[in-house]
CSV table of C-alpha atoms in Angstrom, one decimal:
chain,number,residue,atom,x,y,z
T,162,UNK,CA,14.8,-3.6,11.9
T,163,UNK,CA,16.0,-0.8,9.6
T,164,UNK,CA,18.8,1.5,8.6
T,165,UNK,CA,22.3,2.9,9.2
T,166,UNK,CA,25.3,2.6,11.4
T,167,UNK,CA,25.6,3.7,15.0
T,168,UNK,CA,27.8,6.4,16.4
T,169,UNK,CA,27.8,8.2,19.8
T,170,UNK,CA,24.5,9.9,19.3
T,171,UNK,CA,21.3,8.5,20.8
T,172,UNK,CA,20.1,5.6,18.6
T,173,UNK,CA,16.7,4.5,17.5
T,174,UNK,CA,15.6,1.2,16.0
T,175,UNK,CA,12.3,0.9,14.1
T,176,UNK,CA,10.1,-2.2,13.5
T,177,UNK,CA,7.5,-1.2,10.8
T,178,UNK,CA,4.6,-3.6,10.3
T,179,UNK,CA,1.5,-3.5,8.1
T,180,UNK,CA,0.6,-1.7,4.9
T,181,UNK,CA,2.4,0.9,2.8
T,182,UNK,CA,0.5,3.6,4.6
T,183,UNK,CA,2.0,2.5,7.9
T,184,UNK,CA,5.4,2.4,6.2
T,185,UNK,CA,5.0,6.1,5.3
T,186,UNK,CA,4.2,6.8,8.9
T,187,UNK,CA,7.4,5.1,9.9
T,188,UNK,CA,9.4,7.1,7.4
T,189,UNK,CA,7.9,10.4,8.7
T,190,UNK,CA,8.8,9.5,12.3
T,191,UNK,CA,12.3,8.5,11.4
T,192,UNK,CA,12.8,11.7,9.3
T,193,UNK,CA,11.8,13.9,12.2
T,194,UNK,CA,14.0,11.9,14.7
T,195,UNK,CA,17.0,12.0,12.3
T,196,UNK,CA,16.6,15.7,11.8
T,197,UNK,CA,16.8,16.1,15.6
T,198,UNK,CA,20.1,14.2,15.8
T,199,UNK,CA,19.1,10.6,16.5
T,200,UNK,CA,21.1,7.8,14.8
T,201,UNK,CA,19.0,5.1,13.1
T,202,UNK,CA,20.3,1.5,13.6
T,203,UNK,CA,19.5,-1.9,12.3
T,204,UNK,CA,19.9,-4.2,15.3
T,205,UNK,CA,18.2,-4.3,18.7
T,206,UNK,CA,21.5,-4.4,20.5
T,207,UNK,CA,22.7,-1.2,18.9
T,208,UNK,CA,19.5,0.8,19.7
T,209,UNK,CA,19.0,2.9,22.9
T,210,UNK,CA,15.2,2.6,22.2
T,211,UNK,CA,13.0,0.8,19.7
T,212,UNK,CA,9.8,2.1,18.1
T,213,UNK,CA,7.3,-0.6,17.0
T,214,UNK,CA,4.8,0.6,14.4
T,215,UNK,CA,1.9,-1.9,14.6
T,216,UNK,CA,-1.0,-3.1,12.5
T,217,UNK,CA,-4.3,-4.0,13.9
T,218,UNK,CA,-6.5,-4.7,10.9
T,219,UNK,CA,-7.0,-8.4,11.2
T,220,UNK,CA,-6.4,-10.9,14.0
T,221,UNK,CA,-3.2,-12.3,12.4
T,222,UNK,CA,-1.8,-8.8,12.1
T,223,UNK,CA,-2.6,-8.1,15.8
T,224,UNK,CA,-0.8,-11.2,16.8
T,225,UNK,CA,2.2,-10.4,14.6
T,226,UNK,CA,2.3,-6.9,16.2
T,227,UNK,CA,2.1,-8.3,19.8
T,228,UNK,CA,4.9,-10.8,19.0
T,229,UNK,CA,7.1,-8.0,17.5
T,230,UNK,CA,6.6,-5.9,20.7
T,231,UNK,CA,7.6,-8.9,22.8
T,232,UNK,CA,10.7,-9.5,20.7
T,233,UNK,CA,11.7,-5.9,21.0
T,234,UNK,CA,11.2,-5.9,24.8
T,235,UNK,CA,13.2,-9.2,25.1
T,236,UNK,CA,16.2,-8.0,23.0
T,237,UNK,CA,16.2,-4.3,23.9
T,238,UNK,CA,13.9,-3.5,26.8
T,239,UNK,CA,13.0,0.1,25.9
T,240,UNK,CA,10.0,0.1,23.6
T,241,UNK,CA,7.5,2.7,22.3
T,242,UNK,CA,4.4,1.4,20.4
T,243,UNK,CA,2.5,3.3,17.8
T,244,UNK,CA,0.2,2.5,14.8
T,245,UNK,CA,-3.2,1.1,14.4
T,246,UNK,CA,-3.0,-1.4,17.3
T,247,UNK,CA,-2.2,1.5,19.5
T,248,UNK,CA,-5.9,2.3,19.7
T,249,UNK,CA,-6.2,-0.9,21.8
T,250,UNK,CA,-3.8,0.1,24.6
T,251,UNK,CA,-5.4,-2.1,27.3
T,252,UNK,CA,-4.8,-5.2,25.1
T,253,UNK,CA,-1.2,-4.3,24.5
T,254,UNK,CA,-0.5,-3.6,28.2
T,255,UNK,CA,-2.2,-6.8,29.3
T,256,UNK,CA,0.4,-8.7,27.2
T,257,UNK,CA,3.3,-6.3,27.5
T,258,UNK,CA,3.1,-4.1,30.6
T,259,UNK,CA,6.7,-2.9,30.3
T,260,UNK,CA,6.1,-0.9,27.2
T,261,UNK,CA,7.1,2.8,27.8
T,262,UNK,CA,4.5,4.5,25.8
T,263,UNK,CA,1.6,3.7,23.4
T,264,UNK,CA,0.2,6.1,20.8
T,265,UNK,CA,-2.4,5.6,18.0
T,266,UNK,CA,-2.0,5.7,14.2
T,267,UNK,CA,-0.3,8.7,12.5
T,268,UNK,CA,0.5,10.2,15.9
T,269,UNK,CA,3.9,11.5,14.7
T,270,UNK,CA,4.3,14.2,17.3
T,271,UNK,CA,3.2,12.0,20.2
T,272,UNK,CA,5.8,9.4,19.1
T,273,UNK,CA,8.6,12.0,18.9
T,274,UNK,CA,7.5,13.5,22.3
T,275,UNK,CA,7.7,10.0,23.8
T,276,UNK,CA,11.2,9.4,22.4
T,277,UNK,CA,12.2,12.8,23.8
T,278,UNK,CA,10.8,11.8,27.2
T,279,UNK,CA,12.7,8.5,27.4
T,280,UNK,CA,15.7,9.3,25.3
T,281,UNK,CA,16.4,13.1,25.1
T,282,UNK,CA,18.1,14.3,21.9
T,283,UNK,CA,21.6,15.7,21.8
T,284,UNK,CA,21.8,18.5,19.2
T,285,UNK,CA,24.8,18.8,16.8
T,286,UNK,CA,24.3,21.5,14.2
T,287,UNK,CA,27.1,20.1,12.0
T,288,UNK,CA,25.8,16.6,11.7
T,289,UNK,CA,22.0,16.8,12.1
T,290,UNK,CA,21.4,16.6,8.4
T,291,UNK,CA,18.4,15.0,6.6
T,292,UNK,CA,18.2,14.7,2.8
T,293,UNK,CA,15.4,16.8,1.3
T,294,UNK,CA,13.3,13.8,0.5
T,295,UNK,CA,13.4,12.6,4.1
T,296,UNK,CA,14.3,9.1,5.4
T,297,UNK,CA,12.9,6.3,3.3
T,298,UNK,CA,12.5,2.6,4.1
T,299,UNK,CA,11.9,1.6,0.5
T,300,UNK,CA,14.7,1.1,-2.1
T,301,UNK,CA,16.0,4.4,-3.6
T,302,UNK,CA,14.2,3.9,-7.0
T,303,UNK,CA,10.6,3.8,-5.7
T,304,UNK,CA,8.6,5.5,-2.9
T,305,UNK,CA,5.2,5.5,-1.4
T,306,UNK,CA,3.4,8.9,-1.5
T,307,UNK,CA,0.7,9.1,1.1
T,308,UNK,CA,-1.9,11.7,0.2
T,309,UNK,CA,-4.4,11.5,3.0
T,310,UNK,CA,-5.2,9.9,6.4
T,311,UNK,CA,-8.4,8.2,7.5
T,312,UNK,CA,-11.6,7.2,5.7
T,313,UNK,CA,-15.2,8.4,5.6
T,314,UNK,CA,-16.6,5.0,4.8
T,315,UNK,CA,-18.0,2.6,7.4
T,316,UNK,CA,-17.5,-0.8,5.8
T,317,UNK,CA,-18.9,-3.4,8.2
T,318,UNK,CA,-15.8,-5.6,8.1
T,319,UNK,CA,-13.3,-2.7,8.7
T,320,UNK,CA,-12.2,-0.8,11.8
T,321,UNK,CA,-9.8,1.6,10.1
T,322,UNK,CA,-12.0,4.8,10.8
T,323,UNK,CA,-12.1,4.0,14.5
T,324,UNK,CA,-8.3,3.8,14.5
T,325,UNK,CA,-7.3,6.5,11.9
T,326,UNK,CA,-10.4,8.7,11.9
T,327,UNK,CA,-12.3,10.3,9.1
T,328,UNK,CA,-10.7,11.4,5.8
T,329,UNK,CA,-8.0,14.1,6.2
T,330,UNK,CA,-6.4,15.1,2.9
T,331,UNK,CA,-3.0,16.7,2.7
T,332,UNK,CA,-2.9,20.0,0.8
T,333,UNK,CA,-2.1,19.3,-2.9
T,334,UNK,CA,0.8,21.7,-3.0
T,335,UNK,CA,2.4,19.8,-0.1
T,336,UNK,CA,1.9,16.4,-1.8
T,337,UNK,CA,3.3,17.6,-5.1
T,338,UNK,CA,6.2,19.3,-3.4
T,339,UNK,CA,7.1,16.0,-1.7
T,340,UNK,CA,6.7,14.1,-5.0
T,341,UNK,CA,9.0,16.5,-6.8
T,342,UNK,CA,11.7,16.2,-4.1
T,343,UNK,CA,11.5,12.4,-4.3
T,344,UNK,CA,11.9,12.4,-8.1
T,345,UNK,CA,14.8,14.9,-7.9
T,346,UNK,CA,16.4,12.4,-5.4
T,347,UNK,CA,16.3,9.6,-7.9
T,348,UNK,CA,12.9,8.0,-7.3
T,349,UNK,CA,11.7,6.4,-10.6
T,350,UNK,CA,8.2,5.3,-9.3
T,351,UNK,CA,5.7,7.0,-7.1
T,352,UNK,CA,3.1,4.7,-5.5
T,353,UNK,CA,0.1,6.8,-4.4
T,354,UNK,CA,-1.5,5.4,-1.2
T,355,UNK,CA,-4.2,6.3,1.3
T,356,UNK,CA,-7.2,4.6,2.8
T,357,UNK,CA,-9.4,6.0,0.0
T,358,UNK,CA,-7.3,7.6,-2.8
T,359,UNK,CA,-10.1,8.6,-5.1
T,360,UNK,CA,-11.8,10.6,-2.3
T,361,UNK,CA,-8.8,12.8,-2.0
T,362,UNK,CA,-9.8,16.5,-1.4
T,363,UNK,CA,-13.5,16.0,-0.6
T,364,UNK,CA,-12.9,17.0,3.0
T,365,UNK,CA,-11.2,20.2,1.9
T,366,UNK,CA,-14.0,21.1,-0.5
T,367,UNK,CA,-11.5,20.6,-3.3
T,368,UNK,CA,-9.8,23.8,-2.2
T,369,UNK,CA,-7.3,25.4,-4.6
T,370,UNK,CA,-3.7,25.3,-3.5
T,371,UNK,CA,-0.4,26.3,-5.2
T,372,UNK,CA,2.5,24.3,-6.6
T,373,UNK,CA,5.5,26.1,-8.1
T,374,UNK,CA,3.4,29.2,-8.2
T,375,UNK,CA,0.4,27.8,-10.1
T,376,UNK,CA,-3.1,27.0,-8.8
T,377,UNK,CA,-4.0,23.3,-8.5
T,378,UNK,CA,-7.3,22.0,-7.0
T,379,UNK,CA,-7.0,19.5,-4.1
T,380,UNK,CA,-8.8,16.8,-6.0
T,381,UNK,CA,-8.1,13.3,-7.3
T,382,UNK,CA,-8.0,14.1,-11.0
T,383,UNK,CA,-5.9,17.3,-10.7
T,384,UNK,CA,-3.5,15.5,-8.4
T,385,UNK,CA,-3.1,12.6,-10.9
T,386,UNK,CA,-2.6,15.0,-13.8
T,387,UNK,CA,0.0,17.1,-12.0
T,388,UNK,CA,1.9,14.0,-10.8
T,389,UNK,CA,1.9,12.9,-14.5
T,390,UNK,CA,4.1,15.9,-15.3
T,391,UNK,CA,7.0,14.5,-13.2
T,392,UNK,CA,9.6,12.2,-14.7
T,393,UNK,CA,8.5,9.1,-12.9
T,394,UNK,CA,6.0,6.2,-13.1
T,395,UNK,CA,2.9,7.1,-11.1
T,396,UNK,CA,0.8,4.2,-9.7
T,397,UNK,CA,-2.6,4.6,-8.1
T,398,UNK,CA,-3.5,2.3,-5.2
T,399,UNK,CA,-6.6,1.9,-3.0
T,400,UNK,CA,-9.0,3.6,-5.5
T,401,UNK,CA,-12.6,3.4,-4.4
T,402,UNK,CA,-14.8,3.0,-7.5
T,403,UNK,CA,-16.5,6.4,-7.5
T,404,UNK,CA,-17.9,7.6,-10.9
T,405,UNK,CA,-15.2,10.3,-11.2
T,406,UNK,CA,-12.5,7.6,-11.4
T,407,UNK,CA,-13.6,7.3,-15.0
T,408,UNK,CA,-11.9,10.6,-15.6
T,409,UNK,CA,-8.3,9.4,-14.9
T,410,UNK,CA,-8.5,6.6,-17.5
T,411,UNK,CA,-7.6,9.1,-20.4
T,412,UNK,CA,-4.6,10.2,-18.4
T,413,UNK,CA,-3.4,6.6,-18.5
T,414,UNK,CA,-4.2,6.2,-22.2
T,415,UNK,CA,-2.0,9.3,-22.8
T,416,UNK,CA,0.9,7.8,-20.8
T,417,UNK,CA,0.8,10.5,-18.1
T,418,UNK,CA,0.3,8.0,-15.3
T,419,UNK,CA,0.6,4.2,-15.3
T,420,UNK,CA,-2.3,2.2,-16.8
T,421,UNK,CA,-2.9,0.5,-13.5
T,422,UNK,CA,-5.8,0.7,-11.1
T,423,UNK,CA,-6.0,-1.0,-7.7
T,424,UNK,CA,-9.7,-1.1,-6.9
T,425,UNK,CA,-11.0,-3.2,-4.0
T,426,UNK,CA,-14.3,-4.6,-5.3
T,427,UNK,CA,-14.5,-7.0,-2.3
T,428,UNK,CA,-17.4,-9.1,-3.7
T,429,UNK,CA,-20.0,-9.4,-6.5
T,430,UNK,CA,-23.2,-10.4,-4.7
T,431,UNK,CA,-25.5,-7.4,-4.3
T,432,UNK,CA,-26.7,-8.7,-1.0
T,433,UNK,CA,-23.2,-9.4,0.4
T,434,UNK,CA,-22.0,-6.0,-0.8
T,435,UNK,CA,-24.9,-4.3,1.1
T,436,UNK,CA,-24.0,-6.2,4.2
T,437,UNK,CA,-20.4,-5.0,3.8
T,438,UNK,CA,-21.8,-1.5,3.2
T,439,UNK,CA,-20.0,-1.4,-0.1
T,440,UNK,CA,-21.3,-0.2,-3.5
T,441,UNK,CA,-23.7,-2.9,-4.7
T,442,UNK,CA,-23.5,-2.8,-8.5
T,443,UNK,CA,-21.5,-5.7,-10.0
T,444,UNK,CA,-23.1,-5.2,-13.4
T,445,UNK,CA,-22.2,-1.5,-13.4
T,446,UNK,CA,-18.7,-2.4,-12.4
T,447,UNK,CA,-18.4,-4.8,-15.4
T,448,UNK,CA,-19.7,-2.1,-17.7
T,449,UNK,CA,-17.2,0.4,-16.4
T,450,UNK,CA,-14.3,-2.1,-16.7
T,451,UNK,CA,-15.3,-2.7,-20.4
T,452,UNK,CA,-15.4,1.1,-21.0
T,453,UNK,CA,-12.1,1.6,-19.3
T,454,UNK,CA,-10.4,-1.0,-21.5
T,455,UNK,CA,-11.9,0.5,-24.6
T,456,UNK,CA,-10.2,3.8,-23.7
T,457,UNK,CA,-7.0,2.3,-22.4
T,458,UNK,CA,-6.4,-1.2,-23.8
T,459,UNK,CA,-3.2,-1.6,-21.8
T,460,UNK,CA,-5.0,-1.1,-18.5
T,461,UNK,CA,-4.0,-3.4,-15.6
T,462,UNK,CA,-6.7,-4.0,-13.0
T,463,UNK,CA,-5.9,-5.3,-9.5
T,464,UNK,CA,-8.5,-6.0,-6.9
T,465,UNK,CA,-9.1,-7.7,-3.5
T,466,UNK,CA,-12.0,-9.8,-2.4
T,467,UNK,CA,-13.3,-11.3,0.8
T,468,UNK,CA,-14.7,-14.9,0.7
T,469,UNK,CA,-16.7,-16.5,3.5
T,470,UNK,CA,-18.3,-13.2,4.7
T,471,UNK,CA,-21.0,-13.9,7.3
T,472,UNK,CA,-24.1,-15.2,5.5
T,473,UNK,CA,-22.4,-15.9,2.2
T,474,UNK,CA,-24.2,-18.8,0.4
T,475,UNK,CA,-22.7,-21.2,-2.1
T,476,UNK,CA,-24.8,-19.4,-4.8
T,477,UNK,CA,-23.3,-16.0,-3.8
T,478,UNK,CA,-19.8,-17.4,-3.9
T,479,UNK,CA,-20.5,-18.8,-7.4
T,480,UNK,CA,-21.7,-15.3,-8.3
T,481,UNK,CA,-18.3,-14.0,-7.3
T,482,UNK,CA,-16.6,-16.6,-9.5
T,483,UNK,CA,-18.8,-15.6,-12.4
T,484,UNK,CA,-17.8,-12.0,-11.8
T,485,UNK,CA,-14.1,-12.9,-12.0
T,486,UNK,CA,-14.7,-14.8,-15.2
T,487,UNK,CA,-16.5,-11.9,-16.8
T,488,UNK,CA,-14.2,-9.1,-15.4
T,489,UNK,CA,-10.9,-10.9,-16.4
T,490,UNK,CA,-9.0,-9.0,-13.8
T,491,UNK,CA,-5.2,-9.1,-14.1
T,492,UNK,CA,-4.1,-9.2,-10.4
T,493,UNK,CA,-6.3,-10.4,-7.6
T,494,UNK,CA,-5.8,-11.0,-3.9
T,495,UNK,CA,-8.3,-12.6,-1.6
T,496,UNK,CA,-8.8,-13.2,2.1
T,497,UNK,CA,-11.1,-15.6,4.1
T,498,UNK,CA,-13.2,-13.4,6.3
T,499,UNK,CA,-11.6,-12.9,9.7
T,500,UNK,CA,-13.7,-11.3,12.5
T,501,UNK,CA,-11.8,-8.2,13.5
T,502,UNK,CA,-12.4,-7.0,17.0
T,503,UNK,CA,-14.9,-4.1,16.9
T,504,UNK,CA,-16.1,-4.7,13.4
T,505,UNK,CA,-19.9,-4.6,12.9
T,506,UNK,CA,-19.9,-7.5,10.6
T,507,UNK,CA,-19.1,-9.8,13.6
T,508,UNK,CA,-22.7,-9.4,14.7
T,509,UNK,CA,-24.2,-10.6,11.4
T,510,UNK,CA,-26.1,-13.9,11.5
T,511,UNK,CA,-25.1,-17.2,9.8
T,512,UNK,CA,-21.3,-17.1,10.0
T,513,UNK,CA,-19.5,-19.3,7.5
T,514,UNK,CA,-17.5,-22.2,9.0
T,515,UNK,CA,-13.7,-22.1,8.9
T,516,UNK,CA,-13.6,-25.2,6.7
T,517,UNK,CA,-15.9,-23.7,4.1
T,518,UNK,CA,-14.1,-20.4,4.2
T,519,UNK,CA,-10.8,-22.1,3.5
T,520,UNK,CA,-12.3,-24.3,0.8
T,521,UNK,CA,-13.8,-21.3,-1.0
T,522,UNK,CA,-10.6,-19.4,-0.7
T,523,UNK,CA,-8.7,-22.2,-2.4
T,524,UNK,CA,-11.3,-22.5,-5.2
T,525,UNK,CA,-11.3,-18.7,-5.6
T,526,UNK,CA,-7.5,-18.5,-5.9
T,527,UNK,CA,-7.3,-21.5,-8.3
T,528,UNK,CA,-10.0,-20.0,-10.5
T,529,UNK,CA,-8.3,-16.6,-10.6
T,530,UNK,CA,-4.8,-18.2,-11.2
T,531,UNK,CA,-6.1,-19.6,-14.5
T,532,UNK,CA,-7.4,-16.2,-15.5
T,533,UNK,CA,-4.1,-14.5,-14.5
T,534,UNK,CA,-2.1,-17.1,-16.5
T,535,UNK,CA,-4.2,-16.5,-19.6
T,536,UNK,CA,-3.8,-12.8,-19.4
T,537,UNK,CA,0.0,-13.0,-18.8
T,538,UNK,CA,0.4,-15.4,-21.7
T,539,UNK,CA,-0.8,-12.6,-24.0
T,540,UNK,CA,2.4,-10.7,-23.2
T,541,UNK,CA,4.7,-13.4,-24.6
T,542,UNK,CA,6.5,-11.9,-27.6
T,543,UNK,CA,5.7,-8.3,-26.6
T,544,UNK,CA,8.4,-5.6,-26.1
T,545,UNK,CA,7.8,-3.9,-22.7
T,546,UNK,CA,9.7,-1.5,-20.5
T,547,UNK,CA,10.6,-2.7,-17.1
T,548,UNK,CA,12.1,-1.1,-13.9
T,549,UNK,CA,14.9,-3.1,-12.3
T,550,UNK,CA,14.4,-3.9,-8.6
T,551,UNK,CA,17.3,-6.3,-8.0
T,552,UNK,CA,20.5,-7.6,-9.8
T,553,UNK,CA,21.7,-11.1,-9.0
T,554,UNK,CA,24.3,-13.5,-10.4
T,555,UNK,CA,21.9,-15.0,-12.9
T,556,UNK,CA,20.6,-11.7,-14.2
T,557,UNK,CA,18.1,-9.0,-13.2
T,558,UNK,CA,14.7,-9.0,-11.4
T,559,UNK,CA,12.4,-6.3,-12.7
T,560,UNK,CA,8.7,-5.2,-12.9
T,561,UNK,CA,6.6,-4.0,-15.8
T,562,UNK,CA,4.2,-1.1,-15.6
T,563,UNK,CA,1.5,-3.7,-14.7
T,564,UNK,CA,3.3,-4.8,-11.5
T,565,UNK,CA,3.5,-3.0,-8.2
T,566,UNK,CA,6.3,-3.9,-5.8
T,567,UNK,CA,5.7,-6.6,-3.2
T,568,UNK,CA,2.2,-7.6,-4.3
T,569,UNK,CA,2.3,-8.2,-8.0
T,570,UNK,CA,4.6,-10.3,-10.4
T,571,UNK,CA,8.2,-9.9,-11.5
T,572,UNK,CA,10.1,-10.2,-14.7
T,573,UNK,CA,13.3,-12.3,-14.6
T,574,UNK,CA,15.9,-11.2,-17.2
T,575,UNK,CA,18.5,-13.8,-17.8
T,576,UNK,CA,22.1,-12.7,-18.3
T,577,UNK,CA,21.4,-9.0,-17.4
T,578,UNK,CA,23.7,-8.9,-14.4
T,579,UNK,CA,25.4,-5.7,-15.8
T,580,UNK,CA,22.2,-3.7,-15.1
T,581,UNK,CA,21.8,-1.5,-12.0
T,582,UNK,CA,18.8,-1.3,-9.6
T,583,UNK,CA,16.6,1.5,-10.8
T,584,UNK,CA,17.5,1.1,-14.5
T,585,UNK,CA,14.6,1.2,-17.0
T,586,UNK,CA,15.2,-1.1,-20.0
T,587,UNK,CA,13.2,-2.6,-22.8
T,588,UNK,CA,12.8,-6.4,-22.9
T,589,UNK,CA,11.1,-9.0,-25.0
T,590,UNK,CA,8.8,-11.4,-23.0
T,591,UNK,CA,9.7,-15.1,-23.6
T,592,UNK,CA,7.6,-17.0,-21.1
T,593,UNK,CA,4.8,-16.5,-18.5
T,594,UNK,CA,3.1,-18.4,-15.7
T,595,UNK,CA,0.2,-17.2,-13.5
T,596,UNK,CA,2.4,-14.7,-11.6
T,597,UNK,CA,5.7,-13.9,-13.3
T,598,UNK,CA,7.3,-13.3,-16.7
T,599,UNK,CA,10.7,-14.3,-18.2
T,600,UNK,CA,12.4,-12.1,-20.7
T,601,UNK,CA,15.6,-11.1,-22.5
T,602,UNK,CA,16.9,-7.6,-23.2
T,603,UNK,CA,15.6,-6.1,-26.5
T,604,UNK,CA,18.2,-5.4,-29.1
């Protein structure tokens, strides 16, 4: 549960589950409700109504969402459900028939209308104030910047397009205006998110829009370059490896945006990638990685993979490990294949047993842990700039430019308890393991 103290205005609680894109949806809903006079509260007992923003991507997320709905009903009783799982209304109502209203993903107006229906607003022109950057659920020093909704791909393991629709890019002037307001409000890091960040603008024909009176194309490269003009770290997530992604690497080398790419390669076997309906060109990916690092030696590469996909053989899994060895990725996440309701991959022959999936996942993570440890060990002795996320009694907890919040590693700075959250300081790396770094402040 999130945010603020209650007074005599109608009060809303929010449970936000799932990915950063869903978190942005929650922020938009809360911003609109706060602007209309609703108070935002932290605890079920203080809320007149609770909104649960769900995730429905994999079975574990579905179960977590259903449990969260049940908990909200038990402790409050008045619950509106939104988010990806909202596309499966019958399933929700079979478990929780007392839910007041169910809407789908990014259905902001429908959620607000449902709140109005069950908890009408009381307007007070003197107190209904919202900061220009809106309501944020992240710490003050970083924020997620969602640039589009939906996805045009039809990956066989994914049901996101059926829940969120095809790609719908926000106008670039609107995105840049939001980014500028966030930076003016004190945000030090902008994390660019969407379902398919590098496809940004294709649905709009890369239409020219305006930002601060100047023309800017609604396109991935131009957006990245314009964001690089702001006084903040800019981090790109969920970047599909289209050829034009090569064009942003020079921006990273010039220091305009962070030298960080989050690219979900998913697998290395050509056959498995074709079954996934993903680009089937591991050798091409390796050549591009090599070229990117030649242009920008400090580049950090993060990726995600699926092991145990239907039909995956031991030889194809070994092919994936070989790709890891040759690619030397910095940060990697992996999942054992989970059959998502409605995904076409569920109909593929020769499913991999749960035991083998788990065994391959363990081998995969151990293999990558050694690579990550080797790459992090190269940072020992280096001077790097970090962004402070937390200050504790022993010192400060921070991140380098190579680390995104929540998913990557941390830097522990002993004896730096005088720092403040959001500070940017230079440190010298003393020690590393496969995930994290230890450092002291540079003189």
